[in-house]
Amino acid sequence: MRVMYTSTLCVSTEKSPTCSQILPILQKLRNHFTVHEGDTVFVSTLKTTVWSDLSQRYQSVNVRAFLEEATALDPRFKQKVEDETVWHRIKDKILAAAHPMETEKLTEHGDGETEKGTMSQDEEEETLQVQKCKKTKMTPLEELFAEDDALKENLIQSTLSIQEQTAKELEMYRDMLPLMTSEDPAIWWWNRRDTYPFLSDLAQSYLCVQASSTPSERVFSTAGDTISQERSRILPEKADMLIFLQKNC
């Protein structure tokens, strides 16, 4: 049962993304609890019972789809995605974020497919301006050659549409080798937000989701230690500050 204990520790951490680990861990557990020839009746029954209980926890279609997309957006486990349609869903989500108005129109008309070339030039320029605002402060070299970089960026943007950029990012991301499990995927995406602007934004929205309630339970425990009988008159604002400092410093 050591693998069960290790898996619990993996999903209970709060300093690294855990949501994208669920399906790869389940694959490990499925292989571990597969009944093999030579197993005793007791071991076979135990394996079957444990795996049956684990697999039933993720039968929801929406939960399963969310976990598949989170796994695909984790550069450590992207090759463990078994369903090829996950990548189509990720592409659709990126396009939906880039075409919010068109997505609403398609939803109203009940059309489930995204039309190509429906985004106007003004909307594309507005989207690109938002992306520029998200960039960090320029280095002295970037500031010195800002005009040259702007011309290059305009040339690239005029050459590639949003759909083509998304397809290019997905192709580059899928072709790269997976990361070691010791790497932090959130930091990896942040450092490559200029290379994968669309995928990076989407990945951060998935990786921030924790797989278990353990982090919130730890916050409750910290609150219980902070607000005690000896400190029963502490103000709520002071308690919030103390708990925040305890969990974030």
PDB file of C-alpha atoms in Angstrom:
ATOM      1  CA  MET A   1       0.000   0.000   0.000  1.00  0.00           C
ATOM      2  CA  ARG A   2       3.058   2.268  -0.117  1.00  0.00           C
ATOM      3  CA  VAL A   3       1.975   3.601  -3.524  1.00  0.00           C
ATOM      4  CA  MET A   4      -1.311   4.802  -1.986  1.00  0.00           C
ATOM      5  CA  TYR A   5       0.553   6.729   0.699  1.00  0.00           C
ATOM      6  CA  THR A   6       2.912   8.320  -1.849  1.00  0.00           C
ATOM      7  CA  SER A   7       0.005   9.280  -4.118  1.00  0.00           C
ATOM      8  CA  THR A   8      -1.765  10.947  -1.205  1.00  0.00           C
ATOM      9  CA  LEU A   9       1.318  13.012  -0.428  1.00  0.00           C
ATOM     10  CA  CYS A  10       1.562  14.073  -4.092  1.00  0.00           C
ATOM     11  CA  VAL A  11      -1.958  15.501  -4.257  1.00  0.00           C
ATOM     12  CA  SER A  12      -1.818  17.026  -0.771  1.00  0.00           C
ATOM     13  CA  THR A  13       1.003  19.473  -1.461  1.00  0.00           C
ATOM     14  CA  GLU A  14       0.190  23.173  -1.707  1.00  0.00           C
ATOM     15  CA  LYS A  15       3.401  24.687  -3.105  1.00  0.00           C
ATOM     16  CA  SER A  16       3.132  23.156  -6.574  1.00  0.00           C
ATOM     17  CA  PRO A  17       0.287  22.377  -9.049  1.00  0.00           C
ATOM     18  CA  THR A  18      -1.540  19.140  -8.262  1.00  0.00           C
ATOM     19  CA  CYS A  19      -4.621  19.069 -10.496  1.00  0.00           C
ATOM     20  CA  SER A  20      -2.665  17.883 -13.530  1.00  0.00           C
ATOM     21  CA  GLN A  21      -1.203  14.965 -11.540  1.00  0.00           C
ATOM     22  CA  ILE A  22      -4.490  13.148 -10.965  1.00  0.00           C
ATOM     23  CA  LEU A  23      -4.784  11.177 -14.218  1.00  0.00           C
ATOM     24  CA  PRO A  24      -1.073  10.204 -14.390  1.00  0.00           C
ATOM     25  CA  ILE A  25      -1.283   9.021 -10.782  1.00  0.00           C
ATOM     26  CA  LEU A  26      -4.432   7.050 -11.604  1.00  0.00           C
ATOM     27  CA  GLN A  27      -2.592   5.383 -14.478  1.00  0.00           C
ATOM     28  CA  LYS A  28       0.157   4.367 -12.062  1.00  0.00           C
ATOM     29  CA  LEU A  29      -2.397   3.017  -9.605  1.00  0.00           C
ATOM     30  CA  ARG A  30      -4.257   1.140 -12.338  1.00  0.00           C
ATOM     31  CA  ASN A  31      -1.046  -0.642 -13.319  1.00  0.00           C
ATOM     32  CA  HIS A  32      -0.201  -1.309  -9.680  1.00  0.00           C
ATOM     33  CA  PHE A  33      -3.611  -2.764  -8.838  1.00  0.00           C
ATOM     34  CA  THR A  34      -3.996  -4.860 -11.981  1.00  0.00           C
ATOM     35  CA  VAL A  35      -4.572  -8.499 -11.044  1.00  0.00           C
ATOM     36  CA  HIS A  36      -1.693 -10.691 -12.238  1.00  0.00           C
ATOM     37  CA  GLU A  37      -1.381 -14.425 -12.580  1.00  0.00           C
ATOM     38  CA  GLY A  38      -0.082 -15.874  -9.354  1.00  0.00           C
ATOM     39  CA  ASP A  39      -1.816 -13.406  -7.038  1.00  0.00           C
ATOM     40  CA  THR A  40      -3.569 -14.950  -4.078  1.00  0.00           C
ATOM     41  CA  VAL A  41      -7.341 -14.665  -3.722  1.00  0.00           C
ATOM     42  CA  PHE A  42      -6.927 -12.094  -0.968  1.00  0.00           C
ATOM     43  CA  VAL A  43      -4.541  -9.912  -3.013  1.00  0.00           C
ATOM     44  CA  SER A  44      -6.738 -10.168  -6.118  1.00  0.00           C
ATOM     45  CA  THR A  45      -9.837  -9.147  -4.160  1.00  0.00           C
ATOM     46  CA  LEU A  46      -7.983  -6.271  -2.521  1.00  0.00           C
ATOM     47  CA  LYS A  47      -6.670  -4.949  -5.851  1.00  0.00           C
ATOM     48  CA  THR A  48     -10.084  -5.167  -7.500  1.00  0.00           C
ATOM     49  CA  THR A  49     -11.835  -3.425  -4.595  1.00  0.00           C
ATOM     50  CA  VAL A  50      -9.318  -0.594  -4.302  1.00  0.00           C
ATOM     51  CA  TRP A  51      -9.198   0.141  -8.016  1.00  0.00           C
ATOM     52  CA  SER A  52     -12.985   0.003  -8.336  1.00  0.00           C
ATOM     53  CA  ASP A  53     -13.336   2.575  -5.565  1.00  0.00           C
ATOM     54  CA  LEU A  54     -10.700   4.860  -7.111  1.00  0.00           C
ATOM     55  CA  SER A  55     -12.073   4.748 -10.659  1.00  0.00           C
ATOM     56  CA  GLN A  56     -15.624   5.577  -9.537  1.00  0.00           C
ATOM     57  CA  ARG A  57     -14.463   8.889  -8.094  1.00  0.00           C
ATOM     58  CA  TYR A  58     -13.738  10.315 -11.559  1.00  0.00           C
ATOM     59  CA  GLN A  59     -16.673   9.039 -13.607  1.00  0.00           C
ATOM     60  CA  SER A  60     -18.182  12.505 -14.114  1.00  0.00           C
ATOM     61  CA  VAL A  61     -17.756  13.565 -17.740  1.00  0.00           C
ATOM     62  CA  ASN A  62     -17.065  17.204 -16.880  1.00  0.00           C
ATOM     63  CA  VAL A  63     -14.542  16.358 -14.175  1.00  0.00           C
ATOM     64  CA  ARG A  64     -12.802  13.861 -16.423  1.00  0.00           C
ATOM     65  CA  ALA A  65     -12.597  16.361 -19.294  1.00  0.00           C
ATOM     66  CA  PHE A  66     -11.183  19.045 -16.985  1.00  0.00           C
ATOM     67  CA  LEU A  67      -8.519  16.678 -15.645  1.00  0.00           C
ATOM     68  CA  GLU A  68      -7.569  15.584 -19.170  1.00  0.00           C
ATOM     69  CA  GLU A  69      -7.081  19.182 -20.267  1.00  0.00           C
ATOM     70  CA  ALA A  70      -5.081  19.978 -17.134  1.00  0.00           C
ATOM     71  CA  THR A  71      -2.835  16.970 -17.780  1.00  0.00           C
ATOM     72  CA  ALA A  72      -2.304  17.997 -21.406  1.00  0.00           C
ATOM     73  CA  LEU A  73      -1.254  21.494 -20.282  1.00  0.00           C
ATOM     74  CA  ASP A  74       1.295  20.104 -17.831  1.00  0.00           C
ATOM     75  CA  PRO A  75       4.630  19.798 -19.714  1.00  0.00           C
ATOM     76  CA  ARG A  76       5.605  16.923 -17.408  1.00  0.00           C
ATOM     77  CA  PHE A  77       2.649  14.683 -18.295  1.00  0.00           C
ATOM     78  CA  LYS A  78       1.395  15.898 -21.700  1.00  0.00           C
ATOM     79  CA  GLN A  79       2.374  12.625 -23.386  1.00  0.00           C
ATOM     80  CA  LYS A  80       0.197  10.642 -20.981  1.00  0.00           C
ATOM     81  CA  VAL A  81      -2.999  12.037 -22.504  1.00  0.00           C
ATOM     82  CA  GLU A  82      -4.803   9.117 -24.131  1.00  0.00           C
ATOM     83  CA  ASP A  83      -7.657  10.989 -25.836  1.00  0.00           C
ATOM     84  CA  GLU A  84      -6.603  12.953 -28.934  1.00  0.00           C
ATOM     85  CA  THR A  85      -9.728  15.116 -28.770  1.00  0.00           C
ATOM     86  CA  VAL A  86      -8.261  16.887 -25.727  1.00  0.00           C
ATOM     87  CA  TRP A  87      -6.037  18.948 -27.997  1.00  0.00           C
ATOM     88  CA  HIS A  88      -9.015  19.999 -30.110  1.00  0.00           C
ATOM     89  CA  ARG A  89     -10.832  21.119 -26.962  1.00  0.00           C
ATOM     90  CA  ILE A  90      -7.814  23.132 -25.844  1.00  0.00           C
ATOM     91  CA  LYS A  91      -7.622  24.831 -29.233  1.00  0.00           C
ATOM     92  CA  ASP A  92     -11.336  25.639 -29.097  1.00  0.00           C
ATOM     93  CA  LYS A  93     -10.952  27.164 -25.633  1.00  0.00           C
ATOM     94  CA  ILE A  94      -8.109  29.404 -26.810  1.00  0.00           C
ATOM     95  CA  LEU A  95     -10.113  30.542 -29.826  1.00  0.00           C
ATOM     96  CA  ALA A  96     -13.169  31.112 -27.645  1.00  0.00           C
ATOM     97  CA  ALA A  97     -11.105  33.368 -25.357  1.00  0.00           C
ATOM     98  CA  ALA A  98      -9.762  35.253 -28.383  1.00  0.00           C
ATOM     99  CA  HIS A  99     -13.225  35.521 -30.010  1.00  0.00           C
ATOM    100  CA  PRO A 100     -15.608  36.202 -27.107  1.00  0.00           C
ATOM    101  CA  MET A 101     -18.223  37.973 -29.235  1.00  0.00           C
ATOM    102  CA  GLU A 102     -18.263  35.286 -31.894  1.00  0.00           C
ATOM    103  CA  THR A 103     -18.510  32.570 -29.260  1.00  0.00           C
ATOM    104  CA  GLU A 104     -21.631  34.205 -27.811  1.00  0.00           C
ATOM    105  CA  LYS A 105     -23.200  34.403 -31.273  1.00  0.00           C
ATOM    106  CA  LEU A 106     -22.471  30.746 -31.973  1.00  0.00           C
ATOM    107  CA  THR A 107     -23.912  29.764 -28.598  1.00  0.00           C
ATOM    108  CA  GLU A 108     -27.113  31.693 -29.272  1.00  0.00           C
ATOM    109  CA  HIS A 109     -27.582  29.975 -32.627  1.00  0.00           C
ATOM    110  CA  GLY A 110     -26.728  26.557 -31.171  1.00  0.00           C
ATOM    111  CA  ASP A 111     -23.756  26.044 -33.486  1.00  0.00           C
ATOM    112  CA  GLY A 112     -21.091  23.974 -31.780  1.00  0.00           C
ATOM    113  CA  GLU A 113     -18.354  24.587 -34.352  1.00  0.00           C
ATOM    114  CA  THR A 114     -16.125  27.634 -34.482  1.00  0.00           C
ATOM    115  CA  GLU A 115     -16.147  29.522 -37.752  1.00  0.00           C
ATOM    116  CA  LYS A 116     -12.843  30.599 -39.255  1.00  0.00           C
ATOM    117  CA  GLY A 117     -12.059  34.165 -40.181  1.00  0.00           C
ATOM    118  CA  THR A 118     -14.970  35.689 -38.228  1.00  0.00           C
ATOM    119  CA  MET A 119     -12.862  38.055 -36.107  1.00  0.00           C
ATOM    120  CA  SER A 120     -12.640  41.590 -37.474  1.00  0.00           C
ATOM    121  CA  GLN A 121      -9.367  43.453 -37.804  1.00  0.00           C
ATOM    122  CA  ASP A 122     -10.318  45.883 -35.018  1.00  0.00           C
ATOM    123  CA  GLU A 123     -11.014  42.991 -32.632  1.00  0.00           C
ATOM    124  CA  GLU A 124      -7.672  41.371 -33.466  1.00  0.00           C
ATOM    125  CA  GLU A 125      -5.843  44.648 -32.813  1.00  0.00           C
ATOM    126  CA  GLU A 126      -7.679  45.053 -29.494  1.00  0.00           C
ATOM    127  CA  THR A 127      -6.714  41.511 -28.464  1.00  0.00           C
ATOM    128  CA  LEU A 128      -3.091  42.140 -29.336  1.00  0.00           C
ATOM    129  CA  GLN A 129      -3.106  45.393 -27.349  1.00  0.00           C
ATOM    130  CA  VAL A 130      -4.351  43.484 -24.291  1.00  0.00           C
ATOM    131  CA  GLN A 131      -1.491  41.017 -24.725  1.00  0.00           C
ATOM    132  CA  LYS A 132       0.988  43.883 -24.877  1.00  0.00           C
ATOM    133  CA  CYS A 133      -0.350  45.286 -21.604  1.00  0.00           C
ATOM    134  CA  LYS A 134       0.260  41.948 -19.896  1.00  0.00           C
ATOM    135  CA  LYS A 135       3.979  42.053 -20.678  1.00  0.00           C
ATOM    136  CA  THR A 136       6.406  42.907 -17.912  1.00  0.00           C
ATOM    137  CA  LYS A 137       8.509  46.061 -17.769  1.00  0.00           C
ATOM    138  CA  MET A 138      10.896  46.386 -20.708  1.00  0.00           C
ATOM    139  CA  THR A 139      14.624  45.971 -20.286  1.00  0.00           C
ATOM    140  CA  PRO A 140      16.898  48.851 -21.347  1.00  0.00           C
ATOM    141  CA  LEU A 141      17.741  47.004 -24.568  1.00  0.00           C
ATOM    142  CA  GLU A 142      14.050  46.424 -25.331  1.00  0.00           C
ATOM    143  CA  GLU A 143      13.299  50.072 -24.643  1.00  0.00           C
ATOM    144  CA  LEU A 144      16.109  51.178 -26.970  1.00  0.00           C
ATOM    145  CA  PHE A 145      14.862  49.012 -29.848  1.00  0.00           C
ATOM    146  CA  ALA A 146      11.144  49.265 -29.079  1.00  0.00           C
ATOM    147  CA  GLU A 147      10.300  50.711 -32.501  1.00  0.00           C
ATOM    148  CA  ASP A 148      12.180  47.972 -34.329  1.00  0.00           C
ATOM    149  CA  ASP A 149      10.477  45.287 -32.250  1.00  0.00           C
ATOM    150  CA  ALA A 150       7.089  46.893 -32.910  1.00  0.00           C
ATOM    151  CA  LEU A 151       7.677  46.650 -36.664  1.00  0.00           C
ATOM    152  CA  LYS A 152       8.691  42.997 -36.322  1.00  0.00           C
ATOM    153  CA  GLU A 153       5.663  42.260 -34.154  1.00  0.00           C
ATOM    154  CA  ASN A 154       3.295  43.949 -36.595  1.00  0.00           C
ATOM    155  CA  LEU A 155       4.807  41.922 -39.426  1.00  0.00           C
ATOM    156  CA  ILE A 156       4.315  38.672 -37.534  1.00  0.00           C
ATOM    157  CA  GLN A 157       0.789  39.579 -36.476  1.00  0.00           C
ATOM    158  CA  SER A 158      -0.197  40.517 -40.015  1.00  0.00           C
ATOM    159  CA  THR A 159       1.207  37.227 -41.280  1.00  0.00           C
ATOM    160  CA  LEU A 160      -0.376  34.866 -38.737  1.00  0.00           C
ATOM    161  CA  SER A 161      -3.999  34.885 -37.651  1.00  0.00           C
ATOM    162  CA  ILE A 162      -5.094  33.923 -34.136  1.00  0.00           C
ATOM    163  CA  GLN A 163      -5.979  30.442 -35.339  1.00  0.00           C
ATOM    164  CA  GLU A 164      -2.628  29.976 -37.051  1.00  0.00           C
ATOM    165  CA  GLN A 165      -0.759  31.199 -33.966  1.00  0.00           C
ATOM    166  CA  THR A 166      -2.724  28.784 -31.789  1.00  0.00           C
ATOM    167  CA  ALA A 167      -2.001  25.876 -34.123  1.00  0.00           C
ATOM    168  CA  LYS A 168       1.691  26.809 -34.183  1.00  0.00           C
ATOM    169  CA  GLU A 169       1.896  26.984 -30.390  1.00  0.00           C
ATOM    170  CA  LEU A 170       0.203  23.602 -30.004  1.00  0.00           C
ATOM    171  CA  GLU A 171       2.524  22.023 -32.553  1.00  0.00           C
ATOM    172  CA  MET A 172       5.641  23.417 -30.856  1.00  0.00           C
ATOM    173  CA  TYR A 173       4.399  22.391 -27.434  1.00  0.00           C
ATOM    174  CA  ARG A 174       3.497  18.852 -28.438  1.00  0.00           C
ATOM    175  CA  ASP A 175       6.824  18.315 -30.234  1.00  0.00           C
ATOM    176  CA  MET A 176       8.972  19.297 -27.249  1.00  0.00           C
ATOM    177  CA  LEU A 177      10.255  16.668 -24.860  1.00  0.00           C
ATOM    178  CA  PRO A 178       8.376  16.322 -21.555  1.00  0.00           C
ATOM    179  CA  LEU A 179       9.865  17.867 -18.428  1.00  0.00           C
ATOM    180  CA  MET A 180      11.209  15.939 -15.463  1.00  0.00           C
ATOM    181  CA  THR A 181       8.689  15.506 -12.657  1.00  0.00           C
ATOM    182  CA  SER A 182      10.902  17.624 -10.385  1.00  0.00           C
ATOM    183  CA  GLU A 183      10.205  20.719 -12.522  1.00  0.00           C
ATOM    184  CA  ASP A 184       7.461  23.207 -11.588  1.00  0.00           C
ATOM    185  CA  PRO A 185       5.047  23.552 -14.553  1.00  0.00           C
ATOM    186  CA  ALA A 186       3.648  26.876 -13.333  1.00  0.00           C
ATOM    187  CA  ILE A 187       7.114  28.458 -13.323  1.00  0.00           C
ATOM    188  CA  TRP A 188       7.886  26.822 -16.667  1.00  0.00           C
ATOM    189  CA  TRP A 189       4.819  28.389 -18.305  1.00  0.00           C
ATOM    190  CA  TRP A 190       5.533  31.767 -16.740  1.00  0.00           C
ATOM    191  CA  ASN A 191       9.075  31.807 -18.131  1.00  0.00           C
ATOM    192  CA  ARG A 192       7.746  30.960 -21.605  1.00  0.00           C
ATOM    193  CA  ARG A 193       4.725  33.246 -21.693  1.00  0.00           C
ATOM    194  CA  ASP A 194       6.273  35.137 -24.636  1.00  0.00           C
ATOM    195  CA  THR A 195       6.837  31.945 -26.636  1.00  0.00           C
ATOM    196  CA  TYR A 196       3.403  30.469 -25.852  1.00  0.00           C
ATOM    197  CA  PRO A 197       1.181  33.502 -25.075  1.00  0.00           C
ATOM    198  CA  PHE A 198      -2.147  31.732 -25.670  1.00  0.00           C
ATOM    199  CA  LEU A 199      -1.249  28.362 -24.171  1.00  0.00           C
ATOM    200  CA  SER A 200       0.424  30.004 -21.176  1.00  0.00           C
ATOM    201  CA  ASP A 201      -2.698  31.961 -20.220  1.00  0.00           C
ATOM    202  CA  LEU A 202      -4.878  28.858 -20.523  1.00  0.00           C
ATOM    203  CA  ALA A 203      -2.418  26.632 -18.642  1.00  0.00           C
ATOM    204  CA  GLN A 204      -2.261  28.989 -15.669  1.00  0.00           C
ATOM    205  CA  SER A 205      -6.053  28.862 -15.306  1.00  0.00           C
ATOM    206  CA  TYR A 206      -5.873  25.054 -14.999  1.00  0.00           C
ATOM    207  CA  LEU A 207      -2.714  24.636 -12.941  1.00  0.00           C
ATOM    208  CA  CYS A 208      -3.935  26.994 -10.200  1.00  0.00           C
ATOM    209  CA  VAL A 209      -6.666  24.478  -9.267  1.00  0.00           C
ATOM    210  CA  GLN A 210      -5.687  22.257  -6.337  1.00  0.00           C
ATOM    211  CA  ALA A 211      -6.572  18.586  -6.525  1.00  0.00           C
ATOM    212  CA  SER A 212      -7.589  18.231  -2.880  1.00  0.00           C
ATOM    213  CA  SER A 213      -8.974  20.295  -0.021  1.00  0.00           C
ATOM    214  CA  THR A 214      -5.783  19.818   1.988  1.00  0.00           C
ATOM    215  CA  PRO A 215      -4.474  23.409   1.520  1.00  0.00           C
ATOM    216  CA  SER A 216      -7.766  24.927   2.696  1.00  0.00           C
ATOM    217  CA  GLU A 217      -7.897  22.533   5.646  1.00  0.00           C
ATOM    218  CA  ARG A 218      -4.432  23.700   6.642  1.00  0.00           C
ATOM    219  CA  VAL A 219      -5.666  27.292   6.555  1.00  0.00           C
ATOM    220  CA  PHE A 220      -8.478  26.341   8.933  1.00  0.00           C
ATOM    221  CA  SER A 221      -5.923  24.769  11.277  1.00  0.00           C
ATOM    222  CA  THR A 222      -3.810  27.930  11.158  1.00  0.00           C
ATOM    223  CA  ALA A 223      -6.890  30.011  11.966  1.00  0.00           C
ATOM    224  CA  GLY A 224      -7.625  27.763  14.954  1.00  0.00           C
ATOM    225  CA  ASP A 225      -4.085  28.263  16.255  1.00  0.00           C
ATOM    226  CA  THR A 226      -4.308  32.032  15.713  1.00  0.00           C
ATOM    227  CA  ILE A 227      -7.698  32.607  17.340  1.00  0.00           C
ATOM    228  CA  SER A 228      -7.450  30.869  20.702  1.00  0.00           C
ATOM    229  CA  GLN A 229      -8.814  31.414  24.207  1.00  0.00           C
ATOM    230  CA  GLU A 230      -5.731  33.446  25.072  1.00  0.00           C
ATOM    231  CA  ARG A 231      -6.387  35.722  22.060  1.00  0.00           C
ATOM    232  CA  SER A 232     -10.184  35.716  22.036  1.00  0.00           C
ATOM    233  CA  ARG A 233     -10.415  39.500  21.595  1.00  0.00           C
ATOM    234  CA  ILE A 234      -8.256  39.700  18.500  1.00  0.00           C
ATOM    235  CA  LEU A 235      -9.865  41.789  15.754  1.00  0.00           C
ATOM    236  CA  PRO A 236     -10.955  40.012  12.526  1.00  0.00           C
ATOM    237  CA  GLU A 237      -8.694  42.270  10.440  1.00  0.00           C
ATOM    238  CA  LYS A 238      -5.685  41.395  12.607  1.00  0.00           C
ATOM    239  CA  ALA A 239      -6.525  37.681  12.409  1.00  0.00           C
ATOM    240  CA  ASP A 240      -6.729  37.892   8.608  1.00  0.00           C
ATOM    241  CA  MET A 241      -3.324  39.564   8.467  1.00  0.00           C
ATOM    242  CA  LEU A 242      -1.693  36.991  10.745  1.00  0.00           C
ATOM    243  CA  ILE A 243      -3.125  34.031   8.806  1.00  0.00           C
ATOM    244  CA  PHE A 244      -2.108  35.600   5.488  1.00  0.00           C
ATOM    245  CA  LEU A 245       1.461  36.138   6.683  1.00  0.00           C
ATOM    246  CA  GLN A 246       1.651  32.617   8.094  1.00  0.00           C
ATOM    247  CA  LYS A 247       0.571  30.994   4.804  1.00  0.00           C
ATOM    248  CA  ASN A 248       2.394  33.275   2.368  1.00  0.00           C
ATOM    249  CA  CYS A 249       5.742  34.144   3.989  1.00  0.00           C
TER     250      CYS A 249
END
